[in-house]
mmCIF file with all atom_site columns, C-alpha atoms in Angstrom:
data_model
loop_
_atom_site.group_PDB
_atom_site.id
_atom_site.type_symbol
_atom_site.label_atom_id
_atom_site.label_alt_id
_atom_site.label_comp_id
_atom_site.label_asym_id
_atom_site.label_entity_id
_atom_site.label_seq_id
_atom_site.pdbx_PDB_ins_code
_atom_site.Cartn_x
_atom_site.Cartn_y
_atom_site.Cartn_z
_atom_site.occupancy
_atom_site.B_iso_or_equiv
_atom_site.pdbx_formal_charge
_atom_site.auth_seq_id
_atom_site.auth_comp_id
_atom_site.auth_asym_id
_atom_site.auth_atom_id
_atom_site.pdbx_PDB_model_num
ATOM 1  C CA . MET A 1 1  ? 67.802 34.462 0.860   1.00 0.00 ? 22 MET A CA 1
ATOM 2  C CA . LEU A 1 2  ? 65.234 34.915 2.672   1.00 0.00 ? 23 LEU A CA 1
ATOM 3  C CA . GLY A 1 3  ? 62.287 34.239 4.197   1.00 0.00 ? 24 GLY A CA 1
ATOM 4  C CA . GLN A 1 4  ? 60.432 37.751 3.658   1.00 0.00 ? 25 GLN A CA 1
ATOM 5  C CA . GLU A 1 5  ? 62.095 38.234 0.042   1.00 0.00 ? 26 GLU A CA 1
ATOM 6  C CA . TYR A 1 6  ? 61.018 35.095 -1.117  1.00 0.00 ? 27 TYR A CA 1
ATOM 7  C CA . ASN A 1 7  ? 57.275 36.398 0.046   1.00 0.00 ? 28 ASN A CA 1
ATOM 8  C CA . ILE A 1 8  ? 58.030 39.398 -1.996  1.00 0.00 ? 29 ILE A CA 1
ATOM 9  C CA . ILE A 1 9  ? 59.117 38.021 -5.330  1.00 0.00 ? 30 ILE A CA 1
ATOM 10 C CA . ALA A 1 10 ? 56.358 35.120 -5.364  1.00 0.00 ? 31 ALA A CA 1
ATOM 11 C CA . GLU A 1 11 ? 53.900 37.092 -4.046  1.00 0.00 ? 32 GLU A CA 1
ATOM 12 C CA . TRP A 1 12 ? 54.191 40.515 -4.649  1.00 0.00 ? 33 TRP A CA 1
ATOM 13 C CA . SER A 1 13 ? 56.303 40.829 -7.954  1.00 0.00 ? 34 SER A CA 1
ATOM 14 C CA . ARG A 1 14 ? 55.609 42.474 -11.239 1.00 0.00 ? 35 ARG A CA 1
ATOM 15 C CA . ASN A 1 15 ? 54.081 39.432 -12.168 1.00 0.00 ? 36 ASN A CA 1
ATOM 16 C CA . ALA A 1 16 ? 51.983 39.126 -9.829  1.00 0.00 ? 37 ALA A CA 1
ATOM 17 C CA . TYR A 1 17 ? 50.688 41.999 -9.862  1.00 0.00 ? 38 TYR A CA 1
ATOM 18 C CA . SER A 1 18 ? 50.044 41.934 -13.811 1.00 0.00 ? 39 SER A CA 1
ATOM 19 C CA . GLN A 1 19 ? 48.278 37.844 -13.318 1.00 0.00 ? 40 GLN A CA 1
ATOM 20 C CA . ALA A 1 20 ? 46.084 39.877 -10.631 1.00 0.00 ? 41 ALA A CA 1
ATOM 21 C CA . THR A 1 21 ? 44.959 42.901 -11.668 1.00 0.00 ? 42 THR A CA 1
ATOM 22 C CA . GLY A 1 22 ? 44.864 42.002 -15.671 1.00 0.00 ? 43 GLY A CA 1
ATOM 23 C CA . ASP A 1 23 ? 47.229 44.903 -16.229 1.00 0.00 ? 44 ASP A CA 1
ATOM 24 C CA . THR A 1 24 ? 49.885 43.220 -18.108 1.00 0.00 ? 45 THR A CA 1
ATOM 25 C CA . LEU A 1 25 ? 51.941 46.363 -19.424 1.00 0.00 ? 46 LEU A CA 1
ATOM 26 C CA . LEU A 1 26 ? 51.893 47.870 -15.665 1.00 0.00 ? 47 LEU A CA 1
ATOM 27 C CA . GLU A 1 27 ? 49.954 51.058 -16.701 1.00 0.00 ? 48 GLU A CA 1
ATOM 28 C CA . HIS A 1 28 ? 47.723 51.838 -13.145 1.00 0.00 ? 49 HIS A CA 1
ATOM 29 C CA . VAL A 1 29 ? 50.263 50.253 -10.762 1.00 0.00 ? 50 VAL A CA 1
ATOM 30 C CA . PRO A 1 30 ? 49.315 52.612 -7.871  1.00 0.00 ? 51 PRO A CA 1
ATOM 31 C CA . ALA A 1 31 ? 51.838 54.705 -6.633  1.00 0.00 ? 52 ALA A CA 1
ATOM 32 C CA . ARG A 1 32 ? 52.618 53.293 -3.150  1.00 0.00 ? 53 ARG A CA 1
ATOM 33 C CA . VAL A 1 33 ? 52.704 49.638 -5.094  1.00 0.00 ? 54 VAL A CA 1
ATOM 34 C CA . GLN A 1 34 ? 55.766 50.636 -7.339  1.00 0.00 ? 55 GLN A CA 1
ATOM 35 C CA . GLN A 1 35 ? 57.664 52.986 -4.134  1.00 0.00 ? 56 GLN A CA 1
ATOM 36 C CA . LEU A 1 36 ? 56.995 49.666 -2.485  1.00 0.00 ? 57 LEU A CA 1
ATOM 37 C CA . TRP A 1 37 ? 58.721 48.029 -5.934  1.00 0.00 ? 58 TRP A CA 1
ATOM 38 C CA . ASP A 1 38 ? 61.583 50.637 -5.246  1.00 0.00 ? 59 ASP A CA 1
ATOM 39 C CA . ASP A 1 39 ? 62.005 50.299 -2.462  1.00 0.00 ? 60 ASP A CA 1
ATOM 40 C CA . PHE A 1 40 ? 62.362 46.657 -2.699  1.00 0.00 ? 61 PHE A CA 1
ATOM 41 C CA . HIS A 1 41 ? 65.479 46.557 -4.966  1.00 0.00 ? 62 HIS A CA 1
ATOM 42 C CA . GLN A 1 42 ? 67.029 49.126 -3.076  1.00 0.00 ? 63 GLN A CA 1
ATOM 43 C CA . ALA A 1 43 ? 67.402 47.203 -0.453  1.00 0.00 ? 64 ALA A CA 1
ATOM 44 C CA . TYR A 1 44 ? 69.321 44.843 -1.632  1.00 0.00 ? 65 TYR A CA 1
ATOM 45 C CA . HIS A 1 45 ? 72.200 47.614 -0.892  1.00 0.00 ? 66 HIS A CA 1
ATOM 46 C CA . LEU A 1 46 ? 71.401 47.948 3.155   1.00 0.00 ? 67 LEU A CA 1
ATOM 47 C CA . SER A 1 47 ? 73.287 46.114 5.976   1.00 0.00 ? 68 SER A CA 1
ATOM 48 C CA . ASN A 1 48 ? 71.812 42.138 6.237   1.00 0.00 ? 69 ASN A CA 1
ATOM 49 C CA . ALA A 1 49 ? 70.435 43.847 9.449   1.00 0.00 ? 70 ALA A CA 1
ATOM 50 C CA . ALA A 1 50 ? 68.815 46.875 7.905   1.00 0.00 ? 71 ALA A CA 1
ATOM 51 C CA . GLN A 1 51 ? 67.103 44.419 4.721   1.00 0.00 ? 72 GLN A CA 1
ATOM 52 C CA . ILE A 1 52 ? 65.727 42.322 6.822   1.00 0.00 ? 73 ILE A CA 1
ATOM 53 C CA . LEU A 1 53 ? 63.846 45.218 8.470   1.00 0.00 ? 74 LEU A CA 1
ATOM 54 C CA . GLU A 1 54 ? 62.943 46.894 5.413   1.00 0.00 ? 75 GLU A CA 1
ATOM 55 C CA . PHE A 1 55 ? 61.592 43.139 3.580   1.00 0.00 ? 76 PHE A CA 1
ATOM 56 C CA . ASP A 1 56 ? 59.676 43.582 6.455   1.00 0.00 ? 77 ASP A CA 1
ATOM 57 C CA . ARG A 1 57 ? 58.341 47.443 6.790   1.00 0.00 ? 78 ARG A CA 1
ATOM 58 C CA . ILE A 1 58 ? 57.476 46.125 2.481   1.00 0.00 ? 79 ILE A CA 1
ATOM 59 C CA . LEU A 1 59 ? 56.230 42.794 2.748   1.00 0.00 ? 80 LEU A CA 1
ATOM 60 C CA . THR A 1 60 ? 53.496 43.994 6.075   1.00 0.00 ? 81 THR A CA 1
ATOM 61 C CA . ASP A 1 61 ? 52.666 46.516 3.521   1.00 0.00 ? 82 ASP A CA 1
ATOM 62 C CA . PHE A 1 62 ? 51.654 44.946 1.057   1.00 0.00 ? 83 PHE A CA 1
ATOM 63 C CA . GLN A 1 63 ? 49.455 42.212 2.958   1.00 0.00 ? 84 GLN A CA 1
ATOM 64 C CA . THR A 1 64 ? 47.725 45.544 4.824   1.00 0.00 ? 85 THR A CA 1
ATOM 65 C CA . ASN A 1 65 ? 46.816 47.129 1.070   1.00 0.00 ? 86 ASN A CA 1
ATOM 66 C CA . GLN A 1 66 ? 46.884 44.153 -1.124  1.00 0.00 ? 87 GLN A CA 1
ATOM 67 C CA . TRP A 1 67 ? 46.955 46.524 -4.261  1.00 0.00 ? 88 TRP A CA 1
ATOM 68 C CA . SER A 1 68 ? 45.403 49.392 -3.147  1.00 0.00 ? 89 SER A CA 1
ATOM 69 C CA . THR A 1 69 ? 46.620 52.640 -3.701  1.00 0.00 ? 90 THR A CA 1
#
């Protein structure tokens, strides 16, 4: 597991979102956040080099914008 992959799973997962926001039913997830989660799962179909770039992009977006829209 890559470091970026671990950080996304540990800090930016659906579980982390629900704990941070109180939205336990995930009814108010911003579209940007949902797209990042989708992109994260799609990245597993990429080559290792492409995965690293995609995980870096996703993690940077989360760290920059947090849970905002």
